[in-house]
Structure formats: structure tokens, C-alpha cells
Short mmCIF file of C-alpha atoms and ligand atoms in Angstrom, two decimals:
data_model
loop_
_atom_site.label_atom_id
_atom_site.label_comp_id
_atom_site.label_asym_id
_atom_site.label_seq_id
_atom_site.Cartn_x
_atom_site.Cartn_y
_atom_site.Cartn_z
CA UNK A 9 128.15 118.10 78.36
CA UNK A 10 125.51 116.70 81.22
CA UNK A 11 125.42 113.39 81.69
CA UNK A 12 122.51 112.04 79.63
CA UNK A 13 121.29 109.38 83.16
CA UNK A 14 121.68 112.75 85.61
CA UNK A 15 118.64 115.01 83.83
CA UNK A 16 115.42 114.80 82.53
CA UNK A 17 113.72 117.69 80.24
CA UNK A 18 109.88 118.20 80.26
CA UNK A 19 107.60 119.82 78.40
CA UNK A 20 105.01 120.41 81.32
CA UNK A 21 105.96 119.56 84.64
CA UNK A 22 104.26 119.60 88.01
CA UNK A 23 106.09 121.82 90.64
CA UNK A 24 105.23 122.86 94.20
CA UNK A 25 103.28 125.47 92.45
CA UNK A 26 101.70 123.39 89.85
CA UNK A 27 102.69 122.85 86.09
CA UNK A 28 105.48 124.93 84.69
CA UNK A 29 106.33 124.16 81.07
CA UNK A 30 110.07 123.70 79.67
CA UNK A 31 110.89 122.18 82.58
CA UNK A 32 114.84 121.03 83.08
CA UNK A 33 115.41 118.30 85.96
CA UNK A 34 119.11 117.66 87.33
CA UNK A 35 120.10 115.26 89.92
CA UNK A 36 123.34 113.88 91.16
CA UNK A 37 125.08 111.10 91.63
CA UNK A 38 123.20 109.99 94.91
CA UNK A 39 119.48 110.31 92.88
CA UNK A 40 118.98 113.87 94.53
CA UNK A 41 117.85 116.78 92.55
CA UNK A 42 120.30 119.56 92.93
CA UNK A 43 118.20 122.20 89.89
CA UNK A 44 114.17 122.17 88.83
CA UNK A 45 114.44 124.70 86.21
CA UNK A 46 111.23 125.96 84.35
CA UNK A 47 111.20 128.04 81.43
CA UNK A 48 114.10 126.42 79.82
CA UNK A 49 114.95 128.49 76.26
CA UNK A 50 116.96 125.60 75.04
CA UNK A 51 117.28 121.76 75.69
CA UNK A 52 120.91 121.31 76.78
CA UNK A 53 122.48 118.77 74.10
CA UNK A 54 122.49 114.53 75.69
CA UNK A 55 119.43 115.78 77.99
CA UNK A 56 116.63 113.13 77.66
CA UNK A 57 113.35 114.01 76.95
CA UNK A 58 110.17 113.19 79.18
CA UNK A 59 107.60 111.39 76.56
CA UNK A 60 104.76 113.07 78.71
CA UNK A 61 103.92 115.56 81.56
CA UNK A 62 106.18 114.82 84.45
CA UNK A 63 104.55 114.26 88.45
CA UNK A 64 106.44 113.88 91.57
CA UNK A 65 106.45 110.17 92.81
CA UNK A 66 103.49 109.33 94.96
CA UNK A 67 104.77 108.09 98.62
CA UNK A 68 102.75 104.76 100.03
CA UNK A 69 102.82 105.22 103.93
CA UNK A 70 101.68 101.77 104.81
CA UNK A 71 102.20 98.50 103.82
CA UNK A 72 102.19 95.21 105.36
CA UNK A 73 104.08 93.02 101.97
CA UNK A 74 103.30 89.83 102.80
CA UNK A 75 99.56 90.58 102.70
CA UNK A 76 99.70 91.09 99.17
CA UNK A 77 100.15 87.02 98.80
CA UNK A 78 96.27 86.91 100.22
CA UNK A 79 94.64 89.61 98.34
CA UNK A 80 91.27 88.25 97.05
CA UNK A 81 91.02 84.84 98.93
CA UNK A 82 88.90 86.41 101.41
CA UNK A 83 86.20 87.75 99.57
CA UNK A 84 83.63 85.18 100.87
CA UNK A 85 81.63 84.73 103.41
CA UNK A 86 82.40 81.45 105.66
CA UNK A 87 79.85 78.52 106.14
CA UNK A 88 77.01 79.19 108.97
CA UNK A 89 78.46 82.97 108.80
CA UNK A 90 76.51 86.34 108.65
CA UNK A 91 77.40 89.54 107.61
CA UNK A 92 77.66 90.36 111.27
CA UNK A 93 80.29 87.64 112.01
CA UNK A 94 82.31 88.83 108.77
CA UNK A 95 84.51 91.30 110.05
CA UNK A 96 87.65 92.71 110.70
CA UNK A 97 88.54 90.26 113.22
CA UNK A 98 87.53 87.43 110.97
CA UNK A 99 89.70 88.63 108.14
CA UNK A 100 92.19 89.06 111.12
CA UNK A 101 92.03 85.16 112.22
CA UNK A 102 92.88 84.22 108.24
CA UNK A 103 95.55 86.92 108.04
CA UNK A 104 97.28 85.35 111.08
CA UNK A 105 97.01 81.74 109.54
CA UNK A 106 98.98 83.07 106.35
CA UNK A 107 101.58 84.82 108.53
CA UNK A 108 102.12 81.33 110.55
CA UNK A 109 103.59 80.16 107.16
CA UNK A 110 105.49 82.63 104.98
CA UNK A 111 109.00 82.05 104.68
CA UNK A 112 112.24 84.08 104.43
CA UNK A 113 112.15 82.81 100.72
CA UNK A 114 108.53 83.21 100.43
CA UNK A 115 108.70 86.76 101.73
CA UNK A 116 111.10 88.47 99.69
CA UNK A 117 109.05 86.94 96.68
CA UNK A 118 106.15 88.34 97.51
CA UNK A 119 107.55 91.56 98.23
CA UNK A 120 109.70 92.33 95.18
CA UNK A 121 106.43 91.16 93.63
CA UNK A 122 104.60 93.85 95.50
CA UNK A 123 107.15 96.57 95.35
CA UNK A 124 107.61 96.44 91.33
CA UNK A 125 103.21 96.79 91.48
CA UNK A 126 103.74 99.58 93.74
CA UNK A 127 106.37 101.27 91.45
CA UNK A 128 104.23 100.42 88.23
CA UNK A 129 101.51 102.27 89.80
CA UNK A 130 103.19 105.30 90.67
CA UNK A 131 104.58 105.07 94.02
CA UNK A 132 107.88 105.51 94.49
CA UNK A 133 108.60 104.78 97.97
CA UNK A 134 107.15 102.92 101.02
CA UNK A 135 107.09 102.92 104.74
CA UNK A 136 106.88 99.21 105.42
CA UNK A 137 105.15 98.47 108.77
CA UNK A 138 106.83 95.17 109.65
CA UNK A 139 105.64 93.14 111.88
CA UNK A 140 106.62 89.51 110.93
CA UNK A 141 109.52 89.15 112.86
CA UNK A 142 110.53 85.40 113.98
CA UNK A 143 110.26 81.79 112.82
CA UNK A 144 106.99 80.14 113.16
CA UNK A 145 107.53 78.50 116.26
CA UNK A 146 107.87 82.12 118.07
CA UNK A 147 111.74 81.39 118.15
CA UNK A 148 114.64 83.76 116.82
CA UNK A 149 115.83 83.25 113.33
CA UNK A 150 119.88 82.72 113.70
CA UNK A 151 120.00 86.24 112.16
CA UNK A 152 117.10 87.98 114.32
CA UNK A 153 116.48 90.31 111.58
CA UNK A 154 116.43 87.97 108.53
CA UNK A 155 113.04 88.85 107.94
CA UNK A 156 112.84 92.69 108.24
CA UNK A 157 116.59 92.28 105.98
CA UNK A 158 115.02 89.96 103.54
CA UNK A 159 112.23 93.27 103.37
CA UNK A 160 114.54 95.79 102.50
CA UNK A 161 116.38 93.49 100.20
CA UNK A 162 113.49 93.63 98.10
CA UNK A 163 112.72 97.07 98.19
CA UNK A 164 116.13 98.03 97.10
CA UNK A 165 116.19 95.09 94.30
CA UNK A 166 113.33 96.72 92.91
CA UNK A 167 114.27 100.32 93.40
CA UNK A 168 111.80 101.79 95.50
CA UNK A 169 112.95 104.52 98.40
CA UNK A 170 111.88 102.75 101.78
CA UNK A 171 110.91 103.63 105.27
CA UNK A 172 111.37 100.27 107.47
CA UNK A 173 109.49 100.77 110.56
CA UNK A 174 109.70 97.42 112.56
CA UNK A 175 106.79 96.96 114.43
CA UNK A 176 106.42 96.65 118.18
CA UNK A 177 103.76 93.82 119.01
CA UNK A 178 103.70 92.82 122.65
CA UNK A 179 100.35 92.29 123.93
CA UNK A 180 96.99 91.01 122.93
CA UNK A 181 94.70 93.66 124.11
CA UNK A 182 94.24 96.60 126.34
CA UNK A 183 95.07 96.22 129.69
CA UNK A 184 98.47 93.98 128.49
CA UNK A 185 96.95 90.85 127.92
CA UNK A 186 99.39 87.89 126.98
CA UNK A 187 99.95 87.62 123.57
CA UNK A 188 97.61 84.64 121.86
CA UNK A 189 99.11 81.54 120.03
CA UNK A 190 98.90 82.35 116.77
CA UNK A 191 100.44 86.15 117.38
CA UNK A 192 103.82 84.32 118.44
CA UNK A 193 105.83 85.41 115.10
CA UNK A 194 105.54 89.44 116.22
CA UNK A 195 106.06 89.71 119.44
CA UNK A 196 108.64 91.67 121.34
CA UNK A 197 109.66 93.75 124.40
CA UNK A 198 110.88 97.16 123.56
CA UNK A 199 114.02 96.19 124.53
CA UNK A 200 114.44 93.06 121.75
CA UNK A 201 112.90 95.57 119.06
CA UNK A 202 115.32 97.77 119.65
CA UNK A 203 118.05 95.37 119.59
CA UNK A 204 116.92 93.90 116.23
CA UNK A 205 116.44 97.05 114.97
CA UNK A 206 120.00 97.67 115.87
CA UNK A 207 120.89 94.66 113.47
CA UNK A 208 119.19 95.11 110.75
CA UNK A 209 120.30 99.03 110.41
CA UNK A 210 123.95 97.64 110.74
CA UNK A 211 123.47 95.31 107.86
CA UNK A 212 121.71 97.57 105.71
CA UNK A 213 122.71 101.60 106.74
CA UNK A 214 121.09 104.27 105.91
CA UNK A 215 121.17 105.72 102.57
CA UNK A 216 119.69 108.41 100.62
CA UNK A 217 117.36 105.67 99.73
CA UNK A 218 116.95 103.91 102.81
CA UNK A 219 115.54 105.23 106.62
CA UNK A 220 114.61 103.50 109.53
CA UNK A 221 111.75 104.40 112.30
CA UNK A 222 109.75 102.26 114.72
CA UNK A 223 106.07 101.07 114.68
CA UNK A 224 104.23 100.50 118.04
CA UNK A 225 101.38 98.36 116.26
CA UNK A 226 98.76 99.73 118.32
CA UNK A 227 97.34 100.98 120.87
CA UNK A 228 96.14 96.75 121.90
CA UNK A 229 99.43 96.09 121.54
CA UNK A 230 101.84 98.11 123.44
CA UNK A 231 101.29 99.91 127.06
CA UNK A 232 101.92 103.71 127.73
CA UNK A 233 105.39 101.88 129.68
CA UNK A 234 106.75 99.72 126.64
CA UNK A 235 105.62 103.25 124.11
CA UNK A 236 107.30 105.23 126.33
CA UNK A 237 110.49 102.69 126.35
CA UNK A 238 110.37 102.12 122.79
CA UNK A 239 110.01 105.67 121.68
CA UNK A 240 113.72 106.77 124.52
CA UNK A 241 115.46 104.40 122.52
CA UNK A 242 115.11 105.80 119.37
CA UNK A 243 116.30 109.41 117.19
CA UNK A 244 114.33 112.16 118.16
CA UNK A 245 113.52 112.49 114.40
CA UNK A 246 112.88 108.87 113.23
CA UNK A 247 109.60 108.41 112.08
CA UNK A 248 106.89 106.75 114.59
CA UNK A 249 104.04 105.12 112.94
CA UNK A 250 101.03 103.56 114.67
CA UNK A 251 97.55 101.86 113.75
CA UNK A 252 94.73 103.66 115.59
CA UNK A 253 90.75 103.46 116.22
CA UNK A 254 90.40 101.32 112.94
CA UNK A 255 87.49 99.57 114.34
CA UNK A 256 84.49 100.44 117.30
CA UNK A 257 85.94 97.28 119.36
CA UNK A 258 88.87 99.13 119.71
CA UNK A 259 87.98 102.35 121.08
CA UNK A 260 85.39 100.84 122.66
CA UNK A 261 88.12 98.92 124.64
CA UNK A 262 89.86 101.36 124.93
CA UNK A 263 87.27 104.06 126.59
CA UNK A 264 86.29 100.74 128.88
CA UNK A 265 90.13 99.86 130.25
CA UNK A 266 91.74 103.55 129.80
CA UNK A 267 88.76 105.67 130.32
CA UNK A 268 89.88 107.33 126.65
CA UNK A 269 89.27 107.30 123.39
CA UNK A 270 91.91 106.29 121.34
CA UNK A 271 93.67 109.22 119.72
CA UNK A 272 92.88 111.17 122.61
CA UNK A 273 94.50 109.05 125.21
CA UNK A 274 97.66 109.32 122.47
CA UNK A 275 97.58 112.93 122.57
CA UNK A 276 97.03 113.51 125.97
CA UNK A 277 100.08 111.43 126.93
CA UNK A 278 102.68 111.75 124.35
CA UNK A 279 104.55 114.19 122.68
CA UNK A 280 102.54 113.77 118.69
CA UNK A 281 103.89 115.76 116.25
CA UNK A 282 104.82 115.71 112.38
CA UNK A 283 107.58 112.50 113.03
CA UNK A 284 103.74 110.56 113.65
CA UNK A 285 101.26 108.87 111.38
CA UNK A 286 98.61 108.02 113.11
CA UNK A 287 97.35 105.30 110.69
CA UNK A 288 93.68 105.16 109.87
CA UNK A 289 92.40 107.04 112.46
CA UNK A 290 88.77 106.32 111.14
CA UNK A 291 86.59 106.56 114.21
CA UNK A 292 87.56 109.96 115.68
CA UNK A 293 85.07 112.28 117.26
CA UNK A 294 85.23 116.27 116.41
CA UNK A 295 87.50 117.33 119.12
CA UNK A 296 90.11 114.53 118.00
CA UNK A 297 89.27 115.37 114.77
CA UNK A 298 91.05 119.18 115.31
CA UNK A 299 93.70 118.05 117.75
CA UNK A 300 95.11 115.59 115.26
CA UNK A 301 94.91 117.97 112.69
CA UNK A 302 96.85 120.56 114.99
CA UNK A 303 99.25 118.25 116.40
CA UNK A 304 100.82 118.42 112.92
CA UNK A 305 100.90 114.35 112.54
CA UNK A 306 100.17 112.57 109.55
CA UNK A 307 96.32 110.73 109.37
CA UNK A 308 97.71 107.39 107.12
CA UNK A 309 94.11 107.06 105.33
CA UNK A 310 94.39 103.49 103.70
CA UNK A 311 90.61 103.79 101.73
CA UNK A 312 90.80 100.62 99.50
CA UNK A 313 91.95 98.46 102.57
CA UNK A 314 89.25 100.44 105.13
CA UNK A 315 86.58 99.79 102.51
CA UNK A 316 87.56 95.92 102.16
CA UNK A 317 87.57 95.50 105.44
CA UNK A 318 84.35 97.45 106.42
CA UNK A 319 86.59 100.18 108.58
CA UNK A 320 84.36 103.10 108.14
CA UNK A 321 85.01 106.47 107.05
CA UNK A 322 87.41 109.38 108.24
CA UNK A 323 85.55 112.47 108.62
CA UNK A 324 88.58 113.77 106.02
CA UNK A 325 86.35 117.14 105.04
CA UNK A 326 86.52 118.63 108.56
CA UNK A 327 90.26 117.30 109.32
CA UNK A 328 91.72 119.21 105.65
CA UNK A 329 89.20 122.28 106.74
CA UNK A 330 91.42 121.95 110.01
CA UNK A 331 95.03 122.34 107.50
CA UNK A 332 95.15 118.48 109.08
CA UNK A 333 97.99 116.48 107.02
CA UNK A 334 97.05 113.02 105.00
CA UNK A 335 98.72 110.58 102.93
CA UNK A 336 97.67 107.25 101.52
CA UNK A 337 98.72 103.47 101.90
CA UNK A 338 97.80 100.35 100.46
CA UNK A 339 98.14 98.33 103.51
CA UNK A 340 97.10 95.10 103.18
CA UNK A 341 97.05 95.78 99.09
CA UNK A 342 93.93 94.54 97.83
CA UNK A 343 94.74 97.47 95.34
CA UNK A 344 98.19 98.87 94.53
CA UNK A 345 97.31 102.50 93.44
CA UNK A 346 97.35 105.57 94.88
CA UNK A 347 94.73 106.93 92.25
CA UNK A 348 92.17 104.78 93.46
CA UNK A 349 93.00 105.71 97.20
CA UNK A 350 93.03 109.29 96.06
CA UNK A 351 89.29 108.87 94.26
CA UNK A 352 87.69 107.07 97.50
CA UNK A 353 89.00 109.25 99.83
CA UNK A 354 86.76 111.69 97.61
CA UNK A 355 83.91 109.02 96.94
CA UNK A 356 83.34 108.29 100.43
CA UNK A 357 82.41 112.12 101.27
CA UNK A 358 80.72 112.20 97.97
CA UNK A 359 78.12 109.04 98.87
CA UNK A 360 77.47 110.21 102.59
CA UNK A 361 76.94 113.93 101.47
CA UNK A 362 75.39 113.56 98.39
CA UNK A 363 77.13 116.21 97.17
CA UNK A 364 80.18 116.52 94.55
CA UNK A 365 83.23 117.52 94.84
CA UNK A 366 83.72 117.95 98.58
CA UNK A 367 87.33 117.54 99.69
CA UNK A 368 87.74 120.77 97.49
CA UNK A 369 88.66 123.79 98.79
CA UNK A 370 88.59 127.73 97.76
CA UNK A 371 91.97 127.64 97.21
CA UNK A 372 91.99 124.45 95.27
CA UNK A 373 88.74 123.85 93.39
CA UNK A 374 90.08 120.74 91.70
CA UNK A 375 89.49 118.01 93.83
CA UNK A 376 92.56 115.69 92.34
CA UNK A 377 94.61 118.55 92.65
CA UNK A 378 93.85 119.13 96.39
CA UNK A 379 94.47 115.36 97.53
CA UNK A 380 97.68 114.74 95.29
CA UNK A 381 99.35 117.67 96.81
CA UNK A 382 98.06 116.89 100.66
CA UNK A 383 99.12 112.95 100.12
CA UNK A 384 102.45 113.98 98.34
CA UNK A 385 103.48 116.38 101.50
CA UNK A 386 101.96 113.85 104.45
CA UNK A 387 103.76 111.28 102.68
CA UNK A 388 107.24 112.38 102.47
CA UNK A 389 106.40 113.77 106.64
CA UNK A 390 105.76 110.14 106.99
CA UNK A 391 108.41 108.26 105.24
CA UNK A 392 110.99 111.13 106.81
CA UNK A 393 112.97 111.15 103.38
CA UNK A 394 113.14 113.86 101.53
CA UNK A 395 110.42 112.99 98.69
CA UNK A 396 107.48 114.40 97.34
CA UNK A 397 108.15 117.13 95.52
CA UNK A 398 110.07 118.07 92.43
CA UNK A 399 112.69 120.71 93.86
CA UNK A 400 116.19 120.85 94.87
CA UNK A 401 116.95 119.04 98.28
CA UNK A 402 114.37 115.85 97.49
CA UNK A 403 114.84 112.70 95.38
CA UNK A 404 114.32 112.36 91.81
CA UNK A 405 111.19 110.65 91.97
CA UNK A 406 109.02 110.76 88.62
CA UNK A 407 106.12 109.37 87.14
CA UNK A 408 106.03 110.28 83.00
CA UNK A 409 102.62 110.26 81.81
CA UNK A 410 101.49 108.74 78.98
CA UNK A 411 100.28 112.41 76.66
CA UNK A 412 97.92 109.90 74.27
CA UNK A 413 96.07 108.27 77.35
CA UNK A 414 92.22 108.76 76.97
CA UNK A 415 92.18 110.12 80.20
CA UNK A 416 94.21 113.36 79.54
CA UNK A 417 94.67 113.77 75.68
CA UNK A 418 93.06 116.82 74.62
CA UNK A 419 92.27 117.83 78.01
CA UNK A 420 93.87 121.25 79.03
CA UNK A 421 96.76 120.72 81.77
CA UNK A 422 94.55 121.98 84.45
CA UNK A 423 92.10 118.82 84.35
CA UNK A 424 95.10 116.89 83.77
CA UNK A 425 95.18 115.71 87.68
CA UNK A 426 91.64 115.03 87.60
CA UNK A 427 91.78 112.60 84.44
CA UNK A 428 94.68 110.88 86.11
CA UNK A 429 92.49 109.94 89.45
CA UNK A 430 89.26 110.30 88.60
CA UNK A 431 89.05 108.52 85.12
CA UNK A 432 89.59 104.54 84.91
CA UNK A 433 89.54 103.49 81.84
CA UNK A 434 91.89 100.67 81.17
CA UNK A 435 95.79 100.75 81.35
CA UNK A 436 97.44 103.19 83.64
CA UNK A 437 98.30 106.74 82.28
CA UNK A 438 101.43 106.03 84.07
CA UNK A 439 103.99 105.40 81.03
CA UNK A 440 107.69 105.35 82.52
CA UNK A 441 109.16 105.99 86.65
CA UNK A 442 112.22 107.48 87.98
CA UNK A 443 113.47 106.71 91.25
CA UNK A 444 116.67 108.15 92.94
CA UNK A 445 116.76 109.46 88.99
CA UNK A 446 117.10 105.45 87.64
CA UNK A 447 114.83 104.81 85.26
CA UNK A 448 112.68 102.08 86.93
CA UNK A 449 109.50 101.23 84.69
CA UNK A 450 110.07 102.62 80.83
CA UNK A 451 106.75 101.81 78.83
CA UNK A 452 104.56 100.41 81.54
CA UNK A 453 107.39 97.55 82.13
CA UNK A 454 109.65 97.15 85.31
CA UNK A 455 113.18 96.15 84.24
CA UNK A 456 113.00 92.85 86.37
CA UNK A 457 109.02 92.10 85.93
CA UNK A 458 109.02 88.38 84.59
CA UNK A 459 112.06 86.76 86.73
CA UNK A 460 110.10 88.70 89.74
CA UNK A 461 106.54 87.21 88.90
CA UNK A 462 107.78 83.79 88.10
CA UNK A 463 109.04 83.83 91.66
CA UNK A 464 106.13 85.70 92.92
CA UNK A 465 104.07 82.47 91.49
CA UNK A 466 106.22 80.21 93.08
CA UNK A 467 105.98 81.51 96.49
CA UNK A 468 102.63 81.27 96.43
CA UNK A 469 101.43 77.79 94.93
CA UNK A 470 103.85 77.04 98.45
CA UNK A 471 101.93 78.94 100.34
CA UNK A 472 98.69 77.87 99.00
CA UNK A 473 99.44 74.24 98.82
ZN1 ZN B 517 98.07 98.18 108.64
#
């Protein structure tokens, strides 16, 4: 007889090639899933039984965790301030005087907090772009990867799949510009990344849950020397994620000091291909628009940030008419679900156009269906893990839907996608989520949610005080 933990049977599950019903899942003892079996005559005896339609995990390709402590206390505008002067680079200023005082305590708090959201919602893994690296005085912790450890602590506490990219900060602005005060937690040569990346990958290997890449911040940060340092010291096929041309200032620098826009200037000097994601990516003009998309890199669209923070919008109908690849973040988490990244991705064409349903496509005339697909596969390209899909080879990530949710019961299995991102209407339709085949969240609840939010509270009355 199967082992009852190692298989999961569904009555409608969503494949590569959409939903197939009697569906039997088997995975082994690592959380990979060696059989996806549709039209199953028979449920084998001990096999458990999905309660609802079974999706693949949703991959979150960006996140900064300790932002998630700050979500909501900047929704105001300062004193003698205008619209004009309430900007990125205000938000910026406030960001930087909450990473001057989070703590390797504090930290791992807020991000087992923030991971068990993140799997409550849906996704079950995360490329964590982190850039909090020493002690507040710009000195090195005894263990010069406490931080980035304390990071994937918490992921694998919780049980989401991670990507830790940490991030390469070395400059201020274009042209190498000293680093400012308040930026000394971050910074690094290429050389001391590499070296604590060395550390923290001894402590904590690689596992089938577990990969490590690099993240040059930005383009402000790093210079074509210290990318092209960085990038020699690393696997040929770790994962390489960067921030790009979130904001005019920045390719307006850029065009001003490297006589290039943004992306270009990365294209035109680097070898981009499907190990980048090229994260926002919002101001890109049409030719950038169709060499990203051809240069097979992921676009990291993080909508619910890029809307709170004014970003703009990615021209995302040309760049999927271009077969460009996308997945979605919550960055700096001022939401936690890939639904509602999914539906302004959408909403954002929609209100510009005035038209419905534009990100659809003759092949795929459901919207929902479209962008869960595209996100799933840029996702897993980003994270480098084999997620994203239910088949043999990739993780047994699961979400189990709730079948008497108002936004799908009744509804034929076809407009089942479009309920799930499209309609809010209360609690999540997500019911229960597998990761690595472990049973994670059954009924809405993570197996470690009060201990975690009690110490999630804690860490922040500290940091708030
Ligand atoms: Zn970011």
C-alpha cells in the first residue's frame, strides 16, 4: 500500500494542459513528484483525497521580508508635502530608517510572519532579494551572514521552497557614487558578497527546497566592473535577479551618465537570458520592450507594490504579444497575494485601454487562465527550482480549493481560474497547501500561525517603539 503523506487524489486537477479530472499525485520522499496521473479508474486504498480542485503552487519572485513590518505606515502624506514630493524616494528615505533598526531577532519574526501570509495565500515559494546584510553601524555581524541565515531559517520553519539571492549594494548612484549614511547596512564589494554568500550556502546547503543566486540591486548600485565581477564568481546557472527602470529618475540618470536607457544598456553589455529577472522593468520603450521579451529573461512585475508606490505601468500587452516571460512578486508586501497581482496586471491595461479583457490572447481567451500559466512558468525560470507545474520532475506544490467558495461553486471548471483572481469576495478560495508534498495550511490555518504572530507582534511594538 502507498504511503498515505506521499499522494494526493483529485477530482479535477490543473495540469500543464489545463484540468484533467481523476487526477492521482505521487511524490517521494524528497517532496518531488515522481507520477501526475489523470483518468484514474480507481482511488488506490490510504490515498488522501483533495477536498477541492487542485492548482500548482504560485511562485513569488520578489520579496524584500522585512518590509512587510512597514506595510501601511506610509500611507500619508508628510507635513508641508505635495503630491509631487510624495514619491518613491520619499517612501525610500522611511524604508531606510526601518532597515537602520531591525534586528536578527526582529527579522526572522517578521519573516516567518510573512512567509506563513505568503503560503496562506497561495504561494509556495520565494526568491528573497536580500539586501540587509550587516549591523547597524555598517560593521560585520560575528557571523557575516547571520542575517541572510536568520532569512532562510524562516523560510524553511515555515515550509516555503526559497530562492536566496543576496543582494549586491555598492554605490549610491550612477556614475559609482559613495554609498550615503543611512545605506551603510547593504553595502558590499563583489568580492565580500561573494564571500558571505560562500557562508551562508555552507551553513545552510542546497536542498531540493533550498537554491541560492545573486542580486546586483540595480543598475544605481553596481558598475558594469563590480556586475561583471559579481556575475564570474558565480554558477553559470544560478539565478541573477536585478531591479530595473522602476522610476523616470532612474533612466533618466541613466541615459544622462551612460548615454542608455536602462534595460538597453543591460542588454547591450551582458549576456541576459532565462537565469535573469529583470524586476519591474516598468518604463521600457518598444524596442526594449521586444528585446527583453526575446532575450528569454523573466519581467518580475510586482503590480500591488508599483501601484503603492506610483511606479507606472509595464506595457505587459505588447511584451506577452512578444511570447515575453512574467511572473509576480509582492516586494515590499503591502499585499500578500498573487490573485490580486494577477487581477492588476489585467486592471492596469483594462483602465488605460478602456477595453476588457486585454492580456487575453487567441489561444487563451480567459484572461486568469493566460496570466496564471505565464506567472507559474516565469516564476519557477526565476526561482531556478523546479516548481510550477504539476508533473513529474517538479515539487509537490498545491493549493486545494475550497469547491463551496462563492467564487467558483456552480461555476463550470473553465471559469474556475477566473473566479479565483478576478472575484474578491471575502475569505480566500484557498482551503489547504502542499509544499515539498507536507501539508502546510489545512483549512485556511498554517500549522505554526499563533506562536508565529505572537512573535510577529512582538517584533514590531520593538520596532515601533
Ligand atoms: Zn524590490
Amino acid at each position: 500500500m502507498m504511503q498515505a503523506n506521499q499522494s494526493l487524489f483529485a477530482a479535477h486537477a490543473y495540469l500543464p494542459d489545463g484540468w484533467r479530472r481523476n487526477v492521482l499525485l505521487e511524490w517521494d520522499a524528497h517532496g518531488t513528484l515522481t507520477s501526475v496521473t489523470p483518468d484514474t479508474a480507481r482511488v488506490p486504498d490510504g490515498v488522501e483525497k483533495a477536498a477541492g480542485p487542485v492548482l500548482p503552487g504560485m511562485p513569488n519572485l520578489h520579496s524584500h521580508a522585512f518590509q512587510r513590518a512597514m506595510a501601511g505606515l506610509t500611507e500619508y502624506r508628510a507635513a508641508a508635502g505635495t503630491a509631487a514630493t510624495d514619491n518613491f524616494w520619499s517612501w525610500r528615505d522611511l524604508m531606510y530608517r526601518f532597515a537602520a533598526r531591525i534586528t536578527p531577532e526582529g527579522l526572522a519574526a517578521v519573516a516567518q510572519w510573512l512567509y506563513i501570509e505568503m503560503l496562506k495565500a497561495g504561494y509556495t515559494s520565494v526568491c528573497e532579494f536580500h539586501y540587509v546584510h550587516h549591523t547597524p553601524d555598517g560593521s560585520r555581524y560575528p557571523n557575516q551572514a547571520e542575517l541572510a541565515q536568520r532569512v532562510v531559517d524562516a523560510a524553511s520553519t515555515s515550509g516555503i521552497g526559497m530562492t536566496m539571492l543576496p543582494v549586491l549594494y555598492q554605490y549610491s548612484g550612477f556614475g559609482s557614487r559613495a554609498p550615503r549614511e543611512d545605506q551603510r547596512r547593504f553595502i558590499n564589494t563583489p568580492e565580500s558578497l561573494l564571500d558571505l554568500l560562500g557562508t551562508v550556502r555552507a551553513a545552510r546547503p542546497e536542498s531540493a527546497a533550498l537554491r541560492y543566486g545573486v542580486a546586483p540591486h540595480s543598475l544605481r548600485a553596481v558598475s558594469a566592473d563590480s556586475l561583471h565581477e559579481l556575475l564570474s564568481g558565480i554558477d553559470r546557472s544560478a539565478p541573477v535577479h536585478i531591479h530595473i527602470a522602476e522610476q523616470t529618475a532612474e533612466v533618466d540618470d541613466c541615459l544622462e551618465t551612460e548615454g542608455a536607457r536602462p534595460v538597453q544598456w543591460l542588454l547591450d553589455r551582458f549576456n541576459v537570458d532565462s537565469r535573469w529577472c529583470l524586476v519591474h522593468a516598468t518604463h521600457v520603450d518598444a524596442n526594449e520592450t521586444l528585446a527583453l521579451a526575446k532575450s528569454g529573461a523573466v519581467a518580475g512585475l510586482c503590480l500591488t507594490t508599483e501601484a503603492n508606490l506610483g511606479d507606472g505601468i509595464f506595457p505587459a500587452h505588447a511584451y506577452l504579444d512578444a511570447q515575453g516571460r512574467i511572473g509576480v512578486g509582492s516586494d515590499s508586501h503591502i499585499g500578500v497575494d498573487w490573485r490580486a497581482e494577477l487581477r492588476l496586471l489585467e486592471y492596469g491595461q483594462r483602465l488605460t485601454r478602456r477595453q476588457r479583457n486585454v492580456l487575453a490572447s487567441a489561444e487563451a481567451t480567459h484572461v486568469a487562465d493566460r496570466l496564471f500559466g505565464a506567472a507559474l512558468e516565469g516564476g519557477a525560470h526565476a526561482s531556478g527550482r523546479a516548481v510550477g507545474a504539476l508533473q513529474a520532475g517538479r515539487r509537490a506544490d498545491c493549493l486545494v480549493l475550497d469547491p463551496d467558495h462563492s467564487s467558483i461553486a456552480e461555476h463550470a471548471p473553465n471559469a474556475w481560474l477566473s473566479g479565483v483572481v478576478f472575484c474578491e469576495h471575502g475569505e480566500t478560495p484557498i482551503r489547504d497547501v502542499y509544499t515539498g508534498g507536507d501539508k502546510v495550511v489545512d483549512n485556511r490555518r498554517h500549522r505554526d500561525e499563533e506562536g508565529a504572530y505572537a512573535r510577529y507582534r512582538a517584533a514590531l511594538a520593538d520596532l515601533l517603539r
